[in-house]
XYZ file of C-alpha atoms in Angstrom:
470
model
C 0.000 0.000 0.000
C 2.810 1.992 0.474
C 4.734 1.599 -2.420
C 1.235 2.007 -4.318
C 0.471 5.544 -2.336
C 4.429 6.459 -3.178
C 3.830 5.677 -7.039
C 0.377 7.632 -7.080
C 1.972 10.548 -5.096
C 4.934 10.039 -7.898
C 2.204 10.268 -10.636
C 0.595 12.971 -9.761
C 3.456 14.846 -9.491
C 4.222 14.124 -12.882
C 1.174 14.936 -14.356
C 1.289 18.246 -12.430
C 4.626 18.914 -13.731
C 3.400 18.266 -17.448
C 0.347 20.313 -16.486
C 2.354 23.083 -15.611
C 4.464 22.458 -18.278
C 1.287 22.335 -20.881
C 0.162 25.696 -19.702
C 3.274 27.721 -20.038
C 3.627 26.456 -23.311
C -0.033 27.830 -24.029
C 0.358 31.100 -22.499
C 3.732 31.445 -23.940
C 1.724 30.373 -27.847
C -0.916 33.055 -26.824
C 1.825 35.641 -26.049
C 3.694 34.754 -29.441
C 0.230 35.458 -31.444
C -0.706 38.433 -29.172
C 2.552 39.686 -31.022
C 1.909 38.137 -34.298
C -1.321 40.319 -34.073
C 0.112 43.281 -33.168
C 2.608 42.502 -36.017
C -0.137 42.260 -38.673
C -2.040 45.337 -36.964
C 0.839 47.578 -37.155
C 1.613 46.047 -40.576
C -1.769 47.278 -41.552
C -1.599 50.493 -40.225
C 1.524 50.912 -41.857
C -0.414 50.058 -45.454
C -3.176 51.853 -44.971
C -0.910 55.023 -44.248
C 0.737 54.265 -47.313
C -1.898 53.494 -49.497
C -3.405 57.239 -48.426
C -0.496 58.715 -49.534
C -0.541 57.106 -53.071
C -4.294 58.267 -52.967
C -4.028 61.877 -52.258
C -0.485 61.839 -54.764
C -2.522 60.356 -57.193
C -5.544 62.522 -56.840
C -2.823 65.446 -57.180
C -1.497 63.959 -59.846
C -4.776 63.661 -61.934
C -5.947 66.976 -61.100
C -2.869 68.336 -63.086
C -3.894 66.394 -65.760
C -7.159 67.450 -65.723
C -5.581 71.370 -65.638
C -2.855 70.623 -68.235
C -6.031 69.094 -70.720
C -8.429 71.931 -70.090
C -5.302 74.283 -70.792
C -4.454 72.253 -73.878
C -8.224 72.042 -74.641
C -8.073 76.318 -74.698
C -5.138 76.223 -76.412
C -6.493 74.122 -79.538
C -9.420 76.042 -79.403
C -7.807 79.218 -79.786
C -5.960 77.670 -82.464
C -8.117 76.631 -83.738
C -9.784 80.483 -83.622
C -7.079 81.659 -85.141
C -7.298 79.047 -87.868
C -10.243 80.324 -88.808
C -9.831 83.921 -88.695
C -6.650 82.980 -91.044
C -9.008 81.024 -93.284
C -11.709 83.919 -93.811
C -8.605 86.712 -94.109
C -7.534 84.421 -96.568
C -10.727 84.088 -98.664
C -10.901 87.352 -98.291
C -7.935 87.966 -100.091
C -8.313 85.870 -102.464
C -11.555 87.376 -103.010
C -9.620 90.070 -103.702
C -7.301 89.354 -105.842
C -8.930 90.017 -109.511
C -8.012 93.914 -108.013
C -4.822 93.011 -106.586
C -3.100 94.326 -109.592
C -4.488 98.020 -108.683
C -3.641 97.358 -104.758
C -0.193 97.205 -105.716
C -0.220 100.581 -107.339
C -2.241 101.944 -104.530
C -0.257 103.922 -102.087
C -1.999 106.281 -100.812
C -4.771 105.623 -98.238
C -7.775 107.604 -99.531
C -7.378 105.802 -102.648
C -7.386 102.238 -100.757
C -10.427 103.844 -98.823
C -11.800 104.664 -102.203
C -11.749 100.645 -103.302
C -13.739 99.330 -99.902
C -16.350 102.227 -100.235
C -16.744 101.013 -103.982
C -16.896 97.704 -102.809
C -19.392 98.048 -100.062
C -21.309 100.340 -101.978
C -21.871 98.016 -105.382
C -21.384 94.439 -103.710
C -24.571 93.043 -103.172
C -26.474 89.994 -100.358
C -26.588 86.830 -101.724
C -29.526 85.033 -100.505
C -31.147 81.961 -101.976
C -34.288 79.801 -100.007
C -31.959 78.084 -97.493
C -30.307 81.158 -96.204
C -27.402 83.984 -96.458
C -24.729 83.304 -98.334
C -22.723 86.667 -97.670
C -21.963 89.543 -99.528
C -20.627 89.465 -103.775
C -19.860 91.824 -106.165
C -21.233 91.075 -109.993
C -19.915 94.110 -111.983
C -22.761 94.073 -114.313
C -25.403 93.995 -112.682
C -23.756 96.660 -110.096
C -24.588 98.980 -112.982
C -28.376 99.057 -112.718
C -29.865 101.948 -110.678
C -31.989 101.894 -108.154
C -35.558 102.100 -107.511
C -38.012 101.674 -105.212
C -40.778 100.345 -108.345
C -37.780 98.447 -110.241
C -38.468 96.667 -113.348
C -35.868 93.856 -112.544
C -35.089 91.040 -109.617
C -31.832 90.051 -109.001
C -32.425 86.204 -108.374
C -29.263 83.926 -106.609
C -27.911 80.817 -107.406
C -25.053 78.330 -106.007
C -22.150 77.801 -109.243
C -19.571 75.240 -109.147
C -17.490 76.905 -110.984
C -17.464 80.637 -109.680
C -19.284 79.763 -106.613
C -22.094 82.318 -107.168
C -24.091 83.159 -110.473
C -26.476 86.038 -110.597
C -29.659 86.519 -113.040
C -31.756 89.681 -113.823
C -34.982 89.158 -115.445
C -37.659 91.636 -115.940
C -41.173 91.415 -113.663
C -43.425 93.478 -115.965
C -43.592 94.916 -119.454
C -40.525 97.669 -120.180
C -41.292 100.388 -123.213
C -38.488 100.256 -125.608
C -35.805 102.679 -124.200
C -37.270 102.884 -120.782
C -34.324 102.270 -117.994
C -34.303 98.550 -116.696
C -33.637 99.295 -112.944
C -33.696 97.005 -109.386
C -34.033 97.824 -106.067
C -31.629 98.076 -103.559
C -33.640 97.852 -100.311
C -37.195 96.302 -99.044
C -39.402 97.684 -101.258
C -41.881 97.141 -98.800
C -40.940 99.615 -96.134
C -42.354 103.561 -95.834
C -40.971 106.302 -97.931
C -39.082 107.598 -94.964
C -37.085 104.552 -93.821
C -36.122 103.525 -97.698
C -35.048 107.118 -97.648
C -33.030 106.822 -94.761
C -31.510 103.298 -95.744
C -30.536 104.465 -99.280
C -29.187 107.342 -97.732
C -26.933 105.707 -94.844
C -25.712 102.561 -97.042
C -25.640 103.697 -100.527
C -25.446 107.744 -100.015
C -28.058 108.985 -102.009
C -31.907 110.098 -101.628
C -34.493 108.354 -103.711
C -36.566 110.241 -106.613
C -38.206 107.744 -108.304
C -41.679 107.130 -109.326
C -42.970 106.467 -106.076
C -41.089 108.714 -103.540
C -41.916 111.647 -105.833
C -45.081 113.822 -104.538
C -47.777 112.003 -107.040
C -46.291 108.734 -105.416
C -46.572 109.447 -102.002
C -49.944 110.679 -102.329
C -51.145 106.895 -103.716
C -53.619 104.978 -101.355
C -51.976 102.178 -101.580
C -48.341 103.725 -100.491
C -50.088 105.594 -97.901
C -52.051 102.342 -96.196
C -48.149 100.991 -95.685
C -48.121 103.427 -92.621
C -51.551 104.729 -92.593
C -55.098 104.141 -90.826
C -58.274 102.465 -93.338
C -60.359 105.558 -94.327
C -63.826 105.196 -92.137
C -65.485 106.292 -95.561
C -68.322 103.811 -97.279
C -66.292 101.663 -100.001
C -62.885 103.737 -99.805
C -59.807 101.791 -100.071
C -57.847 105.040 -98.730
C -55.768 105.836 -95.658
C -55.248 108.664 -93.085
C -52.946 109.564 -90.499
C -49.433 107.322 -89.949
C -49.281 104.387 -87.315
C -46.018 102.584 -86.669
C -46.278 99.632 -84.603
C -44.339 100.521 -80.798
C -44.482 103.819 -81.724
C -47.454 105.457 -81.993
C -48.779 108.446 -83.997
C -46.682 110.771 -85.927
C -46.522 114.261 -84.936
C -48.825 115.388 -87.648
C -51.150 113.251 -87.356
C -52.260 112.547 -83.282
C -55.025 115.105 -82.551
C -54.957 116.333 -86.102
C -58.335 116.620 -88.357
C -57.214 114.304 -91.494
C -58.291 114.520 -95.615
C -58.508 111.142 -97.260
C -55.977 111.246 -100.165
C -58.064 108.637 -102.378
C -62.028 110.553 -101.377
C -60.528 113.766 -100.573
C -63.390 114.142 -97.533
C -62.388 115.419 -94.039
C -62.327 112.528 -91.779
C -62.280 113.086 -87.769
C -59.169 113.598 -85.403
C -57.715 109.919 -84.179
C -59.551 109.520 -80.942
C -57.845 108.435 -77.438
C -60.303 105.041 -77.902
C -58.215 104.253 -81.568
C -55.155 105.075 -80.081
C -55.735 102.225 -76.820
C -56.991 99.670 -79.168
C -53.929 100.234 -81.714
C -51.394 99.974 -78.295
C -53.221 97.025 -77.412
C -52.405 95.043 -80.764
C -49.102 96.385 -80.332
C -48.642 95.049 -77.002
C -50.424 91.388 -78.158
C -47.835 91.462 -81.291
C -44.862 92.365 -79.381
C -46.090 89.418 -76.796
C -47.047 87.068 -79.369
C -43.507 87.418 -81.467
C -41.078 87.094 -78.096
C -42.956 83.939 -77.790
C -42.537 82.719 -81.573
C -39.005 83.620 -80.966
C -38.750 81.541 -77.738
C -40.063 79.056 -79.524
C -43.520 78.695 -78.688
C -45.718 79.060 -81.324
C -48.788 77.328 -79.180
C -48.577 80.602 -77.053
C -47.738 82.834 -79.468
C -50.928 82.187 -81.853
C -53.270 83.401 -80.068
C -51.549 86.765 -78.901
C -51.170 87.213 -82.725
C -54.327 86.517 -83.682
C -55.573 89.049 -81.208
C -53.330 91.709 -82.718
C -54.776 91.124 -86.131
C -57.990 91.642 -84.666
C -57.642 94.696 -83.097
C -55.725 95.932 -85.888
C -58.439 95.224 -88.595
C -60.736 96.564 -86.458
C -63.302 99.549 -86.673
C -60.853 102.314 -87.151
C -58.066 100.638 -87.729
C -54.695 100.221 -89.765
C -55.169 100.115 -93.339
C -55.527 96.753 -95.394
C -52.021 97.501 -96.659
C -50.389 98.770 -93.565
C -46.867 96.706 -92.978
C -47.811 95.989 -89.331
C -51.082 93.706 -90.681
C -48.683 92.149 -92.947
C -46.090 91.207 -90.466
C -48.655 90.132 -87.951
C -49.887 87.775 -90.678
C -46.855 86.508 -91.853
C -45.572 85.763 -87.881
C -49.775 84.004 -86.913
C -49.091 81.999 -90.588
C -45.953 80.607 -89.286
C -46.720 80.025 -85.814
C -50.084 77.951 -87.239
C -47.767 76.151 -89.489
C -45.445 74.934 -86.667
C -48.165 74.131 -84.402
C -49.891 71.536 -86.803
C -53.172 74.612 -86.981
C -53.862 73.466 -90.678
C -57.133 75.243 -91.295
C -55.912 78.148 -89.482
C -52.417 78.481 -91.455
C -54.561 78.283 -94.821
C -57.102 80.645 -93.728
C -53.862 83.105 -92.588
C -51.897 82.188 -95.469
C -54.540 83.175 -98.225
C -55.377 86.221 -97.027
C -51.440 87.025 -96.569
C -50.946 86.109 -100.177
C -53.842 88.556 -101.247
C -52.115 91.140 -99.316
C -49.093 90.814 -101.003
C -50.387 90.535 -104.379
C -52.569 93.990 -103.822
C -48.621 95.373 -103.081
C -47.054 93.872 -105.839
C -47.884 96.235 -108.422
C -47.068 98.939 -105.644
C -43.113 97.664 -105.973
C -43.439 97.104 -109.456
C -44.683 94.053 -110.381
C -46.561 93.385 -113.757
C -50.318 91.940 -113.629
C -49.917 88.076 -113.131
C -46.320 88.246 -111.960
C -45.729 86.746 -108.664
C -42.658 87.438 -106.223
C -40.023 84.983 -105.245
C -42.128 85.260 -101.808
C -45.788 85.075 -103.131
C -44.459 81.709 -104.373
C -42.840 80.266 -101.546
C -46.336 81.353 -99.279
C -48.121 80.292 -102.220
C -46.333 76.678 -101.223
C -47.217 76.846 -97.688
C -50.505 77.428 -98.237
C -50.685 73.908 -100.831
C -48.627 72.224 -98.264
C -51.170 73.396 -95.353
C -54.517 72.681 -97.145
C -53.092 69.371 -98.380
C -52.813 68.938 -94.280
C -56.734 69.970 -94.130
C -57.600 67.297 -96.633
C -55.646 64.922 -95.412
C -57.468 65.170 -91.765
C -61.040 65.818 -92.876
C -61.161 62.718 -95.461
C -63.001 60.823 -93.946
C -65.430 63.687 -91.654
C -66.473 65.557 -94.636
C -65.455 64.643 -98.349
C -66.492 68.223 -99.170
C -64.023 70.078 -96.677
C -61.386 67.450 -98.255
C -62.244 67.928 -102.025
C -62.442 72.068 -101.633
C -58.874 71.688 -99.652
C -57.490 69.652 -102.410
C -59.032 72.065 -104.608
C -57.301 74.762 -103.226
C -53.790 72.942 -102.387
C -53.985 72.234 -106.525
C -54.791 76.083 -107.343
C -52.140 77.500 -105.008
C -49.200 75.192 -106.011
C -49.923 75.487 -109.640
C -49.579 79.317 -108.935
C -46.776 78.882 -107.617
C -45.390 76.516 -109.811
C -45.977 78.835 -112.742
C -44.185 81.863 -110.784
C -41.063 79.682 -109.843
C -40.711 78.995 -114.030
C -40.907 82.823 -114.898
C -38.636 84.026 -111.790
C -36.180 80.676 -110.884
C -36.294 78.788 -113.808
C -32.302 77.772 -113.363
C -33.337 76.472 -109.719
C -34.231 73.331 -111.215
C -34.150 71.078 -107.417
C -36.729 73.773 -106.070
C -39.025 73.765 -108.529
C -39.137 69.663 -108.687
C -39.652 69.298 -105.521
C -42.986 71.992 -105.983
C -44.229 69.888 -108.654
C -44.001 67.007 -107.564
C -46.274 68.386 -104.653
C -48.493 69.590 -107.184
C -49.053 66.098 -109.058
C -49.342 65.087 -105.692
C -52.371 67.389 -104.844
C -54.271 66.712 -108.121
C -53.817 63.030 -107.491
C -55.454 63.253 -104.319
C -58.178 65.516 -106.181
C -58.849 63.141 -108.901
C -59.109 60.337 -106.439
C -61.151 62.775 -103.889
C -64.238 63.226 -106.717
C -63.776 59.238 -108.363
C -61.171 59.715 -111.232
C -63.415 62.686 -112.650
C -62.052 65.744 -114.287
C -62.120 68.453 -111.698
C -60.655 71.869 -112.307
C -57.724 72.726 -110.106
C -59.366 75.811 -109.603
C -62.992 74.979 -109.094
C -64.930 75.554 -106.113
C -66.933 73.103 -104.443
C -70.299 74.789 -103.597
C -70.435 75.275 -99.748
C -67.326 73.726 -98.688
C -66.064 76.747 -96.982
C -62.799 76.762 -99.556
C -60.241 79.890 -98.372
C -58.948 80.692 -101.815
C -61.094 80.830 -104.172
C -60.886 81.827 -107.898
C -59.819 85.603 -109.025
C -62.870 87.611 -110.398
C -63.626 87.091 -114.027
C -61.767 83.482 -113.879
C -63.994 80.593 -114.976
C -64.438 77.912 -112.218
């Protein structure tokens, strides 16, 4: 029993021994990954720190790259600037250069002077349907004079081979040895600003057939400017309204005479003069909304302005303030999908501009390079109204057709007299025309229908001229 209590006593001291042994190996395991840990956690500290660093260098470093491209960026762009401004100088010159051989005996300065003012005096703007084209000089037809009636238009178009061609033709009969002349400016404006244009751009005052006395004095010229005559079935004008401005001096509070009926009309009452600001204001509204680009609001405004200005009292049929409220209601119609409206505005813009032709100087049946393009419009619009109404009311849609065929034949037939070397313009007109009369013969069952006809009661907005045979 002894010896057994002696080996137990010996065993357990063993075990104790390897027990203590055991846990100094464990605490001494835990103290070598207590250190491993603090190892890896300062290891990590140490790469985070450094991985900031590379950050915020390589932020820095992409922010100069950003600088040095938006520098480089302004740099090609004035280069590019420059480029440009080197191009045009260049064209310019070269423009030049059929009188290059006088530049080089020029060495004076009035006498280089002398060469711009003759070159901004007889150069003339080159315009065609899809825009400016800038300024050219055609030394031929530099020598026709001016007037505000010419016999001649100067018509535009693109050359391969000189860039620019330029054609005058005649727009009604000349007398053998009468002066074939064109006109410088807007022949529609008032005597005084054509005046004042011819005078600041080409340095001389006007004297022809109508800025002479007897010209001035025609009802017609007058109703540019003037107020409708309140006298039964007189197509004459009194006083001068200009649209934003008001009244001339002669003519607010002033007892007027009727140039055409020669009969003492009233003084222009405080009521005319509201109603007249009124349109004005509705215009001025109506156009800054065209211009912003919305025609939706700016129809109505315009619409009101035509109204007021047609009204009892108010500006003549003529006046150039109805004709530009017109033209900006027509377009704002057109670009809001209004079809009946545009044709309704559009033919009664077109017989406004027609009673004015023969005012500038155009012969009987001679339409301007403007007539015809509105005179498109309006075929373009009422093909629209057909189009729509089919199926509603065959009537509304054989009178639109009807009308669509009328206008674009018009206008087909004054694109041949005035543009006849435009040939892409006028094929793309005709083939809207063949397109119209299609529609028409199929509209009324493959019968023979006159373009111009009139379909009794179907409301059409352009109908046939007097005397015409429908």
């Amino acid at each position: 029993k002894m010896r057994e209590r002696l080996r137990k006593q010996e065993f357990e001291a063993e075990m104790a021994e390897i027990f203590r042994g055991a846990e100094a190996e464990i605490n001494k395991v835990a103290r070598e990954k207590e250190a491993a840990e603090r190892q890896e956690e300062q290891k990590e500290a140490r790469w985070e720190a450094e991985m900031n660093q590379i950050y915020v260098a390589t932020e820095k470093e992409i922010q100069k790259i950003e600088r040095a491209a938006v520098a480089e960026r302004r740099a090609v762009q004035q280069a590019i600037e420059k480029a440009r401004k080197a191009a045009e100088d260049a064209e310019a010159v070269q423009a030049l250069m059929p009188i290059s051989h006088k530049l080089r005996e020029v060495e004076a300065l009035d006498t280089l002077a002398e060469l711009i003012c003759l070159l901004e005096t007889h150069a003339l703007a080159v315009g065609t349907e899809e825009g400016s084209l800038g300024l050219a000089l055609f030394p031929r037809t530099a020598a026709f004079n001016h007037s505000c009636a010419a016999s001649c238009v100067v018509s535009f178009r693109p050359d391969p081979g000189i860039g620019c061609a330029a054609s005058v033709r005649t727009i009604r009969h000349v007398a053998p040895g009468e002066e074939l002349t064109i006109c410088y400016i807007d022949p529609l404006a008032a005597r005084p600003e054509r005046q004042l244009a011819l005078l600041e751009d080409f340095g001389f005052a006007c004297a022809c057939e109508r800025c002479s006395p007897e010209g001035v004095c025609r009802p017609l010229e007058q109703g540019l400017v003037g107020l409708a005559c309140p006298g039964p079935a007189c197509d004459g004008s009194i006083g001068e309204w200009r649209p934003l401005e008001g009244f001339s001096s002669h003519t607010a509070g002033a007892r007027l005479v009727c140039a055409a009926c020669g009969e003492l009309r009233g003084a222009i009452s405080a009521a005319q003069q509201a109603v007249l600001g009124a349109a004005d204001d509705a215009f001025e509204k109506g156009a800054q909304h065209y211009r912003d680009q919305r025609p939706a609001q700016a129809l109505p405004l315009l619409r009101q302005s035509l109204e007021l200005r047609r009204g009892v009292g108010g500006l003549h049929a003529a006046h150039l303030g109805t004709l530009e409220a017109l033209d900006l209601a027509a377009r704002a119609a057109l670009a809001t999908g209004a079809w009946a409206g545009a044709t309704e505005l559009l033919a009664e813009l077109v017989a406004a501009r027609r009673c004015l032709q023969p005012v500038v100087g155009y012969g009987p049946g001679v339409d301007s390079f403007d007539v015809a393009m509105l005179l498109v419009d309006l075929g373009r619009a009422s093909l629209e109204v057909a189009g729509t109404s089919g199926r509603r009311d065959g009537a509304v849609a054989v009178a639109a057709r009807q009308v669509a065929c009328r206008a674009l034949r018009e206008a087909v037939a004054a694109l041949e007299l005035g543009l006849p070397d435009r040939p892409s313009l006028l094929q793309d007109v005709r083939g809207l025309r063949r397109e119209a009369e299609a529609g028409l013969e199929t509209e009324v069952g493959g019968g023979k229908a006159s373009p111009g006809g009139i379909v009794e009661g179907a409301g059409c907005l352009y109908p046939a001229a007097e005397g015409e045979a429908v």
